[in-house]
PDB file of C-alpha atoms in Angstrom:
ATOM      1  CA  UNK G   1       0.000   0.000   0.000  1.00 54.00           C
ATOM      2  CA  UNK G   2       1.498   3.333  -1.122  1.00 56.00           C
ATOM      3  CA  UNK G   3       1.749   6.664   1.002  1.00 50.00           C
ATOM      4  CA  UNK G   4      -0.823   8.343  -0.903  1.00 48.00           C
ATOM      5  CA  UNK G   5      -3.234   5.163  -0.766  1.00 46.00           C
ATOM      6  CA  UNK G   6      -3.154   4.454   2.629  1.00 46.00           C
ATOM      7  CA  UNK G   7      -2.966   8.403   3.379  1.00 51.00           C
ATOM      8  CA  UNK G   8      -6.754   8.694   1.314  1.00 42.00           C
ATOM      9  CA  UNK G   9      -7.963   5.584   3.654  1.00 52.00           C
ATOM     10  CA  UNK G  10      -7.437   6.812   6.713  1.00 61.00           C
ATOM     11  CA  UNK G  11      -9.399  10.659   5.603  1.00 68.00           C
ATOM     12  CA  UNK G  12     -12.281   8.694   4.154  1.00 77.00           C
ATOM     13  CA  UNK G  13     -12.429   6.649   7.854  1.00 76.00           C
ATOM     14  CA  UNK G  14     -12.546   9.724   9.441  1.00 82.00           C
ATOM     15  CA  UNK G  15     -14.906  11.657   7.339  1.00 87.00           C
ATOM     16  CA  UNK G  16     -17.230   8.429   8.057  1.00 87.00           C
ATOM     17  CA  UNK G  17     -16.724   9.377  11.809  1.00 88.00           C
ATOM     18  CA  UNK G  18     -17.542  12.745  11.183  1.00 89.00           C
ATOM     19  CA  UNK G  19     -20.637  12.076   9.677  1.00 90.00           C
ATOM     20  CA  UNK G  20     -21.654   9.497  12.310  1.00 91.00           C
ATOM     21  CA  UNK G  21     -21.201  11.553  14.955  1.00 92.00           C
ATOM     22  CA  UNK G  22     -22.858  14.548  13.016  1.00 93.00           C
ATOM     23  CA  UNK G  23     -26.315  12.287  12.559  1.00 95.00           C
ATOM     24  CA  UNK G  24     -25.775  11.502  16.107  1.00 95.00           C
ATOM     25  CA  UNK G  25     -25.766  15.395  17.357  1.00 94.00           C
ATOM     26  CA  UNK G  26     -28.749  16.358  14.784  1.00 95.00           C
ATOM     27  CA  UNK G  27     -30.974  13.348  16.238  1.00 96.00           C
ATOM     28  CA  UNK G  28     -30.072  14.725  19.830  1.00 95.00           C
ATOM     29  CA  UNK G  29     -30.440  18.073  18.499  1.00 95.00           C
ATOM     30  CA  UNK G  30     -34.057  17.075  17.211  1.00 96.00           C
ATOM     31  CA  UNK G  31     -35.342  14.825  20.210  1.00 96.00           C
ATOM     32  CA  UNK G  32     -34.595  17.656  22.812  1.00 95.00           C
ATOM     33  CA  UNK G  33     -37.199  19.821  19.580  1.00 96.00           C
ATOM     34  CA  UNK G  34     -39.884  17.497  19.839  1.00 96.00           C
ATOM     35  CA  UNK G  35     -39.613  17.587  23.673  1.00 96.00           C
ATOM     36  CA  UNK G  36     -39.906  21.096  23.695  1.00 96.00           C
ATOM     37  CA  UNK G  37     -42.251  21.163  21.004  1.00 97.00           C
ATOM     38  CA  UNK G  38     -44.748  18.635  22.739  1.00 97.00           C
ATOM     39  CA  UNK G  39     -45.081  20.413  26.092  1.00 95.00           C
ATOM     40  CA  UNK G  40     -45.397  23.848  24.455  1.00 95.00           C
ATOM     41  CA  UNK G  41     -48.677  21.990  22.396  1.00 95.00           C
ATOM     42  CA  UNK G  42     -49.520  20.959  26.304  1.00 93.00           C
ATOM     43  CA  UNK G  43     -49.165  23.926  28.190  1.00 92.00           C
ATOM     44  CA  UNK G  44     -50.656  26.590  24.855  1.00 93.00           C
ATOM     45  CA  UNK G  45     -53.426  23.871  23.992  1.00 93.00           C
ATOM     46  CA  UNK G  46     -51.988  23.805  20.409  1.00 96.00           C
ATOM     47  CA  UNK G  47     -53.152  20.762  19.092  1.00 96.00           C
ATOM     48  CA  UNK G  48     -51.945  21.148  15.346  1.00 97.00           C
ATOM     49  CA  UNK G  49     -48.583  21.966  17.118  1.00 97.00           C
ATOM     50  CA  UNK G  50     -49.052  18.360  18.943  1.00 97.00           C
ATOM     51  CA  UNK G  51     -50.209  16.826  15.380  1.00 97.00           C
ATOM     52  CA  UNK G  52     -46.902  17.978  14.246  1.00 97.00           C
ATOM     53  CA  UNK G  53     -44.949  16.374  16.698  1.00 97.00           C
ATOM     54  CA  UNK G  54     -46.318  13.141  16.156  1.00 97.00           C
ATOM     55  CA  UNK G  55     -46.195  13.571  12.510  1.00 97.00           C
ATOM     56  CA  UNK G  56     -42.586  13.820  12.836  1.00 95.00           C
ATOM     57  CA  UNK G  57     -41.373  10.543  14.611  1.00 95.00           C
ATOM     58  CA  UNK G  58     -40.406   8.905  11.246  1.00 96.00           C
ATOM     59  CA  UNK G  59     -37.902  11.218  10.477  1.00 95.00           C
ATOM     60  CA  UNK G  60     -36.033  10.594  13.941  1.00 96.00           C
ATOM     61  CA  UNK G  61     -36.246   6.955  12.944  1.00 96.00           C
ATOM     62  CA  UNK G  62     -35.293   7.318   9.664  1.00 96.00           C
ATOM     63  CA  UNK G  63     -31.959   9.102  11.377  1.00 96.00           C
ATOM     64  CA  UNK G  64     -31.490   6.377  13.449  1.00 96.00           C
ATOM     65  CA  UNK G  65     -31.767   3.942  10.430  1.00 95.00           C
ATOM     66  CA  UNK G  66     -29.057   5.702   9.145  1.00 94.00           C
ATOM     67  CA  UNK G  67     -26.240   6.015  12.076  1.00 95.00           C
ATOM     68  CA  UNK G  68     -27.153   2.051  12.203  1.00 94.00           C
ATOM     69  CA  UNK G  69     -26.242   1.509   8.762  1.00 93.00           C
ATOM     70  CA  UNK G  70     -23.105   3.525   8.245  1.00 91.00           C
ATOM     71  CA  UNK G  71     -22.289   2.368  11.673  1.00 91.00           C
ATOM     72  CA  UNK G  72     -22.502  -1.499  10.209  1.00 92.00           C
ATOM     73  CA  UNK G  73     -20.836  -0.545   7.007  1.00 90.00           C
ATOM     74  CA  UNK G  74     -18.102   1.114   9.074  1.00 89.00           C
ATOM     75  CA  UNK G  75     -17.766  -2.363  11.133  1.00 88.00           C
ATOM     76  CA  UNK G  76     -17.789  -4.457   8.186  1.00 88.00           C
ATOM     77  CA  UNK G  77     -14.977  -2.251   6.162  1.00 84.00           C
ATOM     78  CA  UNK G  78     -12.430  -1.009   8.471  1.00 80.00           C
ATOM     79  CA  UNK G  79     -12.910  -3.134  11.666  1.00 82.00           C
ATOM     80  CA  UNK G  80     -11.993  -0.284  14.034  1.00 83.00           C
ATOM     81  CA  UNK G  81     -10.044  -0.639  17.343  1.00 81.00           C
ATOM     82  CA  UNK G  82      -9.652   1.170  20.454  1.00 83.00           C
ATOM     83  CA  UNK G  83     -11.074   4.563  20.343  1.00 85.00           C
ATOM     84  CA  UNK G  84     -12.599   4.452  17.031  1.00 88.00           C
ATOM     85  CA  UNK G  85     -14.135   0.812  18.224  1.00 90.00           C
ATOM     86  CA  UNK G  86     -15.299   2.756  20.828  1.00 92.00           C
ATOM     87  CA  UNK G  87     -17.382   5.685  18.592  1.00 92.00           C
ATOM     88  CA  UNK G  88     -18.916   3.152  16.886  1.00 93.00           C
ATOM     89  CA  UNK G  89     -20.384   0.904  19.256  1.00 92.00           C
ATOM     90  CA  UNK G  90     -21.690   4.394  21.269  1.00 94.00           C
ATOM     91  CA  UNK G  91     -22.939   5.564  17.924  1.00 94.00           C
ATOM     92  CA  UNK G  92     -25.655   2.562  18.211  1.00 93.00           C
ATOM     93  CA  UNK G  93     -26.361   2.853  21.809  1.00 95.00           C
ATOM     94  CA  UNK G  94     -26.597   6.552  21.737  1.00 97.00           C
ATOM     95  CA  UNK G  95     -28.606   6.291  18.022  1.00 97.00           C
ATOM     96  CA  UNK G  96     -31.354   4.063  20.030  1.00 96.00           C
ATOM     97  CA  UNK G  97     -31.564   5.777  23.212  1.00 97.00           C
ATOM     98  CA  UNK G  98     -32.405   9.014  20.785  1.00 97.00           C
ATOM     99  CA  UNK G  99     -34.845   7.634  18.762  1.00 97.00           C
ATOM    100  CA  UNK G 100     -36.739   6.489  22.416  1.00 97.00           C
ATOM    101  CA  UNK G 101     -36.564   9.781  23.481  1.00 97.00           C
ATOM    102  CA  UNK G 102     -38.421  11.019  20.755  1.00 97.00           C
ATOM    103  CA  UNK G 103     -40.872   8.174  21.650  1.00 97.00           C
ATOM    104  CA  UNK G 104     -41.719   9.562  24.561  1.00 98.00           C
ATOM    105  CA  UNK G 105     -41.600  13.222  23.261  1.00 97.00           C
ATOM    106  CA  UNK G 106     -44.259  12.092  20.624  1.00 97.00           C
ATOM    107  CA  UNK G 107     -46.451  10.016  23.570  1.00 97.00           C
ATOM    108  CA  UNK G 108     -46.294  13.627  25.548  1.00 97.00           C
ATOM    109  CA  UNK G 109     -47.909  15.119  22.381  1.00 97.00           C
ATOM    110  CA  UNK G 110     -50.629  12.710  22.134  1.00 97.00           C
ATOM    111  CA  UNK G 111     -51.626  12.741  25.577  1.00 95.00           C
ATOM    112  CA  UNK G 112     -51.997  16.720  24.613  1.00 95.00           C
ATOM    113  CA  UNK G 113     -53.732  16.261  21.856  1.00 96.00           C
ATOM    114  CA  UNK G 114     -56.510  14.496  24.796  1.00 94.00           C
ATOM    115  CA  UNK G 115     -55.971  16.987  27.373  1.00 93.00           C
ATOM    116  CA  UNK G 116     -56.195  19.754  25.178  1.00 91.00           C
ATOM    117  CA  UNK G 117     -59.966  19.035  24.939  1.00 91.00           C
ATOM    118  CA  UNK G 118     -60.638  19.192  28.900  1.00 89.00           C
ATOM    119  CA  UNK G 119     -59.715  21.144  32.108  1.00 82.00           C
ATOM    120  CA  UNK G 120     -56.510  20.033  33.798  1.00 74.00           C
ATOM    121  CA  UNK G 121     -56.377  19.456  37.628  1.00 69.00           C
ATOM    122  CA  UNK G 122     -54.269  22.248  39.324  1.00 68.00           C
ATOM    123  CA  UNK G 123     -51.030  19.942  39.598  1.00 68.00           C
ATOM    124  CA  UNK G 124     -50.553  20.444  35.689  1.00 76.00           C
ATOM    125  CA  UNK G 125     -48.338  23.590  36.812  1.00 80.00           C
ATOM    126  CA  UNK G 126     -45.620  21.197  37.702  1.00 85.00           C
ATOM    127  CA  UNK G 127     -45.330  19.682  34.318  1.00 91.00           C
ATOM    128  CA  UNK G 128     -43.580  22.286  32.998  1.00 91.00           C
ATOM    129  CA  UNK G 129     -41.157  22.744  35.079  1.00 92.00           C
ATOM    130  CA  UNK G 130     -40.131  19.091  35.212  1.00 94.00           C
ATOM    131  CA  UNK G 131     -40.145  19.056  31.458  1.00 94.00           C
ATOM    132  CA  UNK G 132     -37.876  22.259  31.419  1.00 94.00           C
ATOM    133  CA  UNK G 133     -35.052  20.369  33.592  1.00 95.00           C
ATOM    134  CA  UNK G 134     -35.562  17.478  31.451  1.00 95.00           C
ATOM    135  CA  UNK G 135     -35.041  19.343  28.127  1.00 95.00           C
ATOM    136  CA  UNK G 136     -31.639  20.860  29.850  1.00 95.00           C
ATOM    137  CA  UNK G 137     -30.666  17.797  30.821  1.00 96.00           C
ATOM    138  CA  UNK G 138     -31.060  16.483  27.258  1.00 96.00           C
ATOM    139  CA  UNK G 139     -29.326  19.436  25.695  1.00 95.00           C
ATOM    140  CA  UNK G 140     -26.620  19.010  28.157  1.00 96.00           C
ATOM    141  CA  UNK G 141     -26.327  15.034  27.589  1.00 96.00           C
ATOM    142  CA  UNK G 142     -25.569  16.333  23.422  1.00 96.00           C
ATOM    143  CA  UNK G 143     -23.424  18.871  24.294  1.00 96.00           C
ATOM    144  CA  UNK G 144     -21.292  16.582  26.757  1.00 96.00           C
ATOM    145  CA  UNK G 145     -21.110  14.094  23.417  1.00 96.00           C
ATOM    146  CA  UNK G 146     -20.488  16.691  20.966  1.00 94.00           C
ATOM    147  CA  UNK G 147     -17.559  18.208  22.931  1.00 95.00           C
ATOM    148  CA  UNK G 148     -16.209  14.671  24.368  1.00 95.00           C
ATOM    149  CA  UNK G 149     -16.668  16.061  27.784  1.00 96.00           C
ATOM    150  CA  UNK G 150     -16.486  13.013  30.721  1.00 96.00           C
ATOM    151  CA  UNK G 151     -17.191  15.685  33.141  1.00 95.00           C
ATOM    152  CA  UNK G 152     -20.511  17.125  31.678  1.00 95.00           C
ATOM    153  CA  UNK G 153     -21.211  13.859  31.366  1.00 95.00           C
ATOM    154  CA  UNK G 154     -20.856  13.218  35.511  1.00 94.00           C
ATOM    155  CA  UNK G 155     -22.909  15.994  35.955  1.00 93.00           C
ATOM    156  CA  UNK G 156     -25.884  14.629  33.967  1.00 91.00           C
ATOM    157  CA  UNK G 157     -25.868  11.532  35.498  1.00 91.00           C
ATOM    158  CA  UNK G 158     -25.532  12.916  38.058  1.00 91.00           C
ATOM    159  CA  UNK G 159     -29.254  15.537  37.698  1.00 92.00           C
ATOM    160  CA  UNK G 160     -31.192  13.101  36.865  1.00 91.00           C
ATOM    161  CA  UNK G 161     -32.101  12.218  40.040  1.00 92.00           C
ATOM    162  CA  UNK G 162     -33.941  15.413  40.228  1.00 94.00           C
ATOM    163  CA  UNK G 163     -35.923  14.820  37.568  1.00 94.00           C
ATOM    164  CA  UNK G 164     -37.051  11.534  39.373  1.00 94.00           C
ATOM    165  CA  UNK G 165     -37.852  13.821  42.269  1.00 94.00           C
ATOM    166  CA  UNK G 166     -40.264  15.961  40.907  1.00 94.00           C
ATOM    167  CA  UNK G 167     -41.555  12.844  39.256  1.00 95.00           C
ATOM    168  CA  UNK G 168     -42.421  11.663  42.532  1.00 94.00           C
ATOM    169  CA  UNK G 169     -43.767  15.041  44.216  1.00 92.00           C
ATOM    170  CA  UNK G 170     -46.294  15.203  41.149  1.00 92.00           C
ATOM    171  CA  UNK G 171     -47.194  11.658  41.046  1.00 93.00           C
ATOM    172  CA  UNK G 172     -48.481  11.808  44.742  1.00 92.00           C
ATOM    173  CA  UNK G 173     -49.771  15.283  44.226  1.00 91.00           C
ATOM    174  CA  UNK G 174     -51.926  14.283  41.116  1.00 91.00           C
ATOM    175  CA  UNK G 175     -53.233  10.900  43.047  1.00 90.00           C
ATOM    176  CA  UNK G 176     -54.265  13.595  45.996  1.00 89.00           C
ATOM    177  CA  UNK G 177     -56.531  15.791  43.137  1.00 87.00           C
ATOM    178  CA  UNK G 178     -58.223  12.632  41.569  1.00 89.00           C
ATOM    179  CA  UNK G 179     -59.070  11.362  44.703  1.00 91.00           C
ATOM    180  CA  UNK G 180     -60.689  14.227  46.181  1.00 90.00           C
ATOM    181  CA  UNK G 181     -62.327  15.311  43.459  1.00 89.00           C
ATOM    182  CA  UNK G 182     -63.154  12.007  40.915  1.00 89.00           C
ATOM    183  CA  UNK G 183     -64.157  14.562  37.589  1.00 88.00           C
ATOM    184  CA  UNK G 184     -60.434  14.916  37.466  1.00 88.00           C
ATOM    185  CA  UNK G 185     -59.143  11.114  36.997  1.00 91.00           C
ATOM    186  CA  UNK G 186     -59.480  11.252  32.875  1.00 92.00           C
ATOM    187  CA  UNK G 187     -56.888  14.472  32.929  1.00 92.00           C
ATOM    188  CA  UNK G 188     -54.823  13.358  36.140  1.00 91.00           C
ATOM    189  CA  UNK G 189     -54.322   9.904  34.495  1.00 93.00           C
ATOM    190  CA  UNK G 190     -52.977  11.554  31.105  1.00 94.00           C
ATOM    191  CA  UNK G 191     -50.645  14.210  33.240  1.00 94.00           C
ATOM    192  CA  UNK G 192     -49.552  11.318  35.074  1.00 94.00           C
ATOM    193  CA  UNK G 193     -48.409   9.400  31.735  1.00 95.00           C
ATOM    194  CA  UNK G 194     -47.150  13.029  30.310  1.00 96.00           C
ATOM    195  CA  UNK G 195     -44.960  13.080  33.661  1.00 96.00           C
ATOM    196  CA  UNK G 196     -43.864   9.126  33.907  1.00 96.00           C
ATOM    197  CA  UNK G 197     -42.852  10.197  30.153  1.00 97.00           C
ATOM    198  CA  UNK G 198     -40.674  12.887  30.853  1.00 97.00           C
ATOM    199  CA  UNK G 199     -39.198  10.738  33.916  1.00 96.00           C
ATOM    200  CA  UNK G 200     -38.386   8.468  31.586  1.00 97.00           C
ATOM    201  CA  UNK G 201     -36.492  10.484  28.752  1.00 97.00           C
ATOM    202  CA  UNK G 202     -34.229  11.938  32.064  1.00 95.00           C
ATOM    203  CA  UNK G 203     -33.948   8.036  32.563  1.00 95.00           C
ATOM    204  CA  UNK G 204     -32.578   7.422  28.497  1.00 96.00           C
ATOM    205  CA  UNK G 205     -30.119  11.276  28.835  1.00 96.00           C
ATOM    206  CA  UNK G 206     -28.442   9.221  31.737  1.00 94.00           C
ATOM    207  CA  UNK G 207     -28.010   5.922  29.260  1.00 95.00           C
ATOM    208  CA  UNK G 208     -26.270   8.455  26.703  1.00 96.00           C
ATOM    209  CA  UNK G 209     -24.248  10.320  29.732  1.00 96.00           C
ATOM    210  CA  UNK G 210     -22.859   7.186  30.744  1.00 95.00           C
ATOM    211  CA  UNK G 211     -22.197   5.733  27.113  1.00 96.00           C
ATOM    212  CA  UNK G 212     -20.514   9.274  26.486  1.00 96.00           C
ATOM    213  CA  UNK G 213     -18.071   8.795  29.163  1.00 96.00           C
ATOM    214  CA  UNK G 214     -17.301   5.536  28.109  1.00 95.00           C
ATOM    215  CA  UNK G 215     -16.533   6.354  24.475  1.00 95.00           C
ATOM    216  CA  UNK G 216     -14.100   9.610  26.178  1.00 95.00           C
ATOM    217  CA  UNK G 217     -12.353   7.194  29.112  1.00 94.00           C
ATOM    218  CA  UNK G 218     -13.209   3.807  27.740  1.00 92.00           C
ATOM    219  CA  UNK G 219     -14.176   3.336  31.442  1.00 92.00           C
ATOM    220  CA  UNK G 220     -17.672   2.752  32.601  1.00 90.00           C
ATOM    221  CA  UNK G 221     -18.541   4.748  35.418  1.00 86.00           C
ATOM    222  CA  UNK G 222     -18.640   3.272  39.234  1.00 78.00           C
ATOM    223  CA  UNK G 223     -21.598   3.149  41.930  1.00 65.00           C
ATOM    224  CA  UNK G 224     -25.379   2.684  41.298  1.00 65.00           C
ATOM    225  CA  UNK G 225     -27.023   5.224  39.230  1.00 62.00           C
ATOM    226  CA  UNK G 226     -28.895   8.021  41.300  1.00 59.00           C
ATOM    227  CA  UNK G 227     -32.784   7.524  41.382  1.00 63.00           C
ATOM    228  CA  UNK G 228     -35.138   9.501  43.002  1.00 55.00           C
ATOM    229  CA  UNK G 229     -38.335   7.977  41.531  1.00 58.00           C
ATOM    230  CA  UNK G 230     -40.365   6.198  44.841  1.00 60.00           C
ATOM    231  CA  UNK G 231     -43.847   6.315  43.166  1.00 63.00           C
ATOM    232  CA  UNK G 232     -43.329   2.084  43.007  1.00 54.00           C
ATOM    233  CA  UNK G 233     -43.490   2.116  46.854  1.00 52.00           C
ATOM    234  CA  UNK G 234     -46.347   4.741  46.874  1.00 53.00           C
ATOM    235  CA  UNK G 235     -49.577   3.350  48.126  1.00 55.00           C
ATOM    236  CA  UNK G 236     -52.782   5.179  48.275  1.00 54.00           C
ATOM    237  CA  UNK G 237     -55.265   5.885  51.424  1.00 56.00           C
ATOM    238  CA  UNK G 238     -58.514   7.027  51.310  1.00 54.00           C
ATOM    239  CA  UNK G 239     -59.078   9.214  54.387  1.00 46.00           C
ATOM    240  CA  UNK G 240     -63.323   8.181  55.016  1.00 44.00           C
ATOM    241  CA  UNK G 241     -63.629  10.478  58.027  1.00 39.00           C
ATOM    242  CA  UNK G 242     -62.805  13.520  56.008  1.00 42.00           C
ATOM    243  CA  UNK G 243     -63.188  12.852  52.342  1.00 46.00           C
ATOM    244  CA  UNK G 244     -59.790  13.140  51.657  1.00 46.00           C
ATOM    245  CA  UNK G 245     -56.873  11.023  50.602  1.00 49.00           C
ATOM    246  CA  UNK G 246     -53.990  10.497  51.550  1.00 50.00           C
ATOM    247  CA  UNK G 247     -50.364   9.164  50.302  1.00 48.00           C
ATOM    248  CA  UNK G 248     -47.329   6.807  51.858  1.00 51.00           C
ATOM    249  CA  UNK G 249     -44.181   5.845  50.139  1.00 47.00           C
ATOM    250  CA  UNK G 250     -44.530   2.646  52.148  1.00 45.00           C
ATOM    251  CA  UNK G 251     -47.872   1.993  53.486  1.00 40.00           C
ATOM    252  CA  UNK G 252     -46.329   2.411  56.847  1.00 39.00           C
ATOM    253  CA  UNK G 253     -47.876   6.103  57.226  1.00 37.00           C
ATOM    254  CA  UNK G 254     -43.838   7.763  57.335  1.00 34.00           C
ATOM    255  CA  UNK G 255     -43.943  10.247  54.781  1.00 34.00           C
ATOM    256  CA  UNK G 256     -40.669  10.731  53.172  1.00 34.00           C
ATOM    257  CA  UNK G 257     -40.934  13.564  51.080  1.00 29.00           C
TER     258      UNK G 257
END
């Protein structure tokens, strides 16, 4: 292999790289959109801005579809080692934890699309706010990718615990509204899906976070993951002297939020 041949290899290898991790950044870039996109059709009632949302999915798919193929292609022709190993088998995890965060983006716009026909229960006020930190810690997740930063990486993984508390505080909070007042179930039970949703796409930000510091350390990182989702222990009361319910994270009456 001449100079010159093997010199024209190696740029092509990289400018496959290049692209892969450019598809990579636009699906992050477009999943943390359709986030965004779906609570503003939520919180505005815009239901042609929810239809849109949902309309969109197959183009996040199709993007995925493609990292998975030039990914594959990459495999197949230049068997990479180390580092560039490395990119390629975080280009699939990454490509898939994406495309499921526009999943749940796109189930958040549905659940608008029913919501935006009746009155919300008071609780819907924390939505937003949970879906802003989520949508930061997306944007983060991409940036901490795009700039091969292990750090910003720790930090996300680090937030999303957060996110599982608010989760939690708005689960128990919209189980208090439907039970004193039963007209509100239908909405409560879509907010809470719109809010397990959003839980769940701080949930896939921390799969990328950690797959990002792999690819930048080749190290996976150490200790259990931070969660601050209890709703699984949450059990509900129904207070008969008063009316009222009532929440426990274990059924033991000790409240621990």
């Amino acid at each position: 292999m001449t100079g010159e041949t093997h010199s024209h290899i190696v740029k092509s290898f990289d400018e496959e790289l290049k692209h892969l991790n450019q598809t990579i950044a636009r699906m992050g870039g477009m999943a943390e959109s359709q986030l965004a996109s779906a609570m503003e059709s939520l919180v505005k009632r815009d239901s042609d801005l929810a239809s849109r949302v949902v309309s969109a999915d197959p183009d996040l798919d199709q993007l995925e579809q493609e990292v998975e193929n030039a990914a594959v292609r990459v495999l197949a022709l230049r068997q990479p080692v180390a580092t560039d190993l490395r990119e390629i088998v975080s280009a699939f995890k990454i490509a898939s934890d994406t495309e499921r965060i526009g999943d749940y983006a796109v189930n958040i716009a549905k659940r608008a699309l029913a919501l935006n026909q009746m009155q919300p229960p008071g609780a819907f006020n924390a939505l937003p706010r949970m879906s802003r930190l989520a949508q930061s810690i997306v944007k983060d997740t991409f940036d901490a990718y795009s700039e091969r930063d292990a750090d910003k990486a720790v930090d996300v993984w680090h937030r999303d615990a957060e996110v599982d508390e608010m989760y939690t505080s708005l689960f128990r909070e919209l189980l208090t509204y439907m039970m004193e007042d039963p007209r509100s179930i239908t909405a409560g039970t879509h907010l809470m899906f719109c809010a397990k949703n959003i839980e769940r796409i701080g949930d896939l930000s921390t799969n990328v976070a950690e797959t990002v510091y792999y690819l930048v350390t080749g190290a996976y990182l150490d200790g259990n993951r931070p969660k601050g989702d209890t709703t699984s222990y949450t059990v509900v009361r129904n207070t008969e002297a008063t009316g009222q319910g009532d929440t426990d994270q274990n059924g033991g009456g000790e409240d621990s939020a």
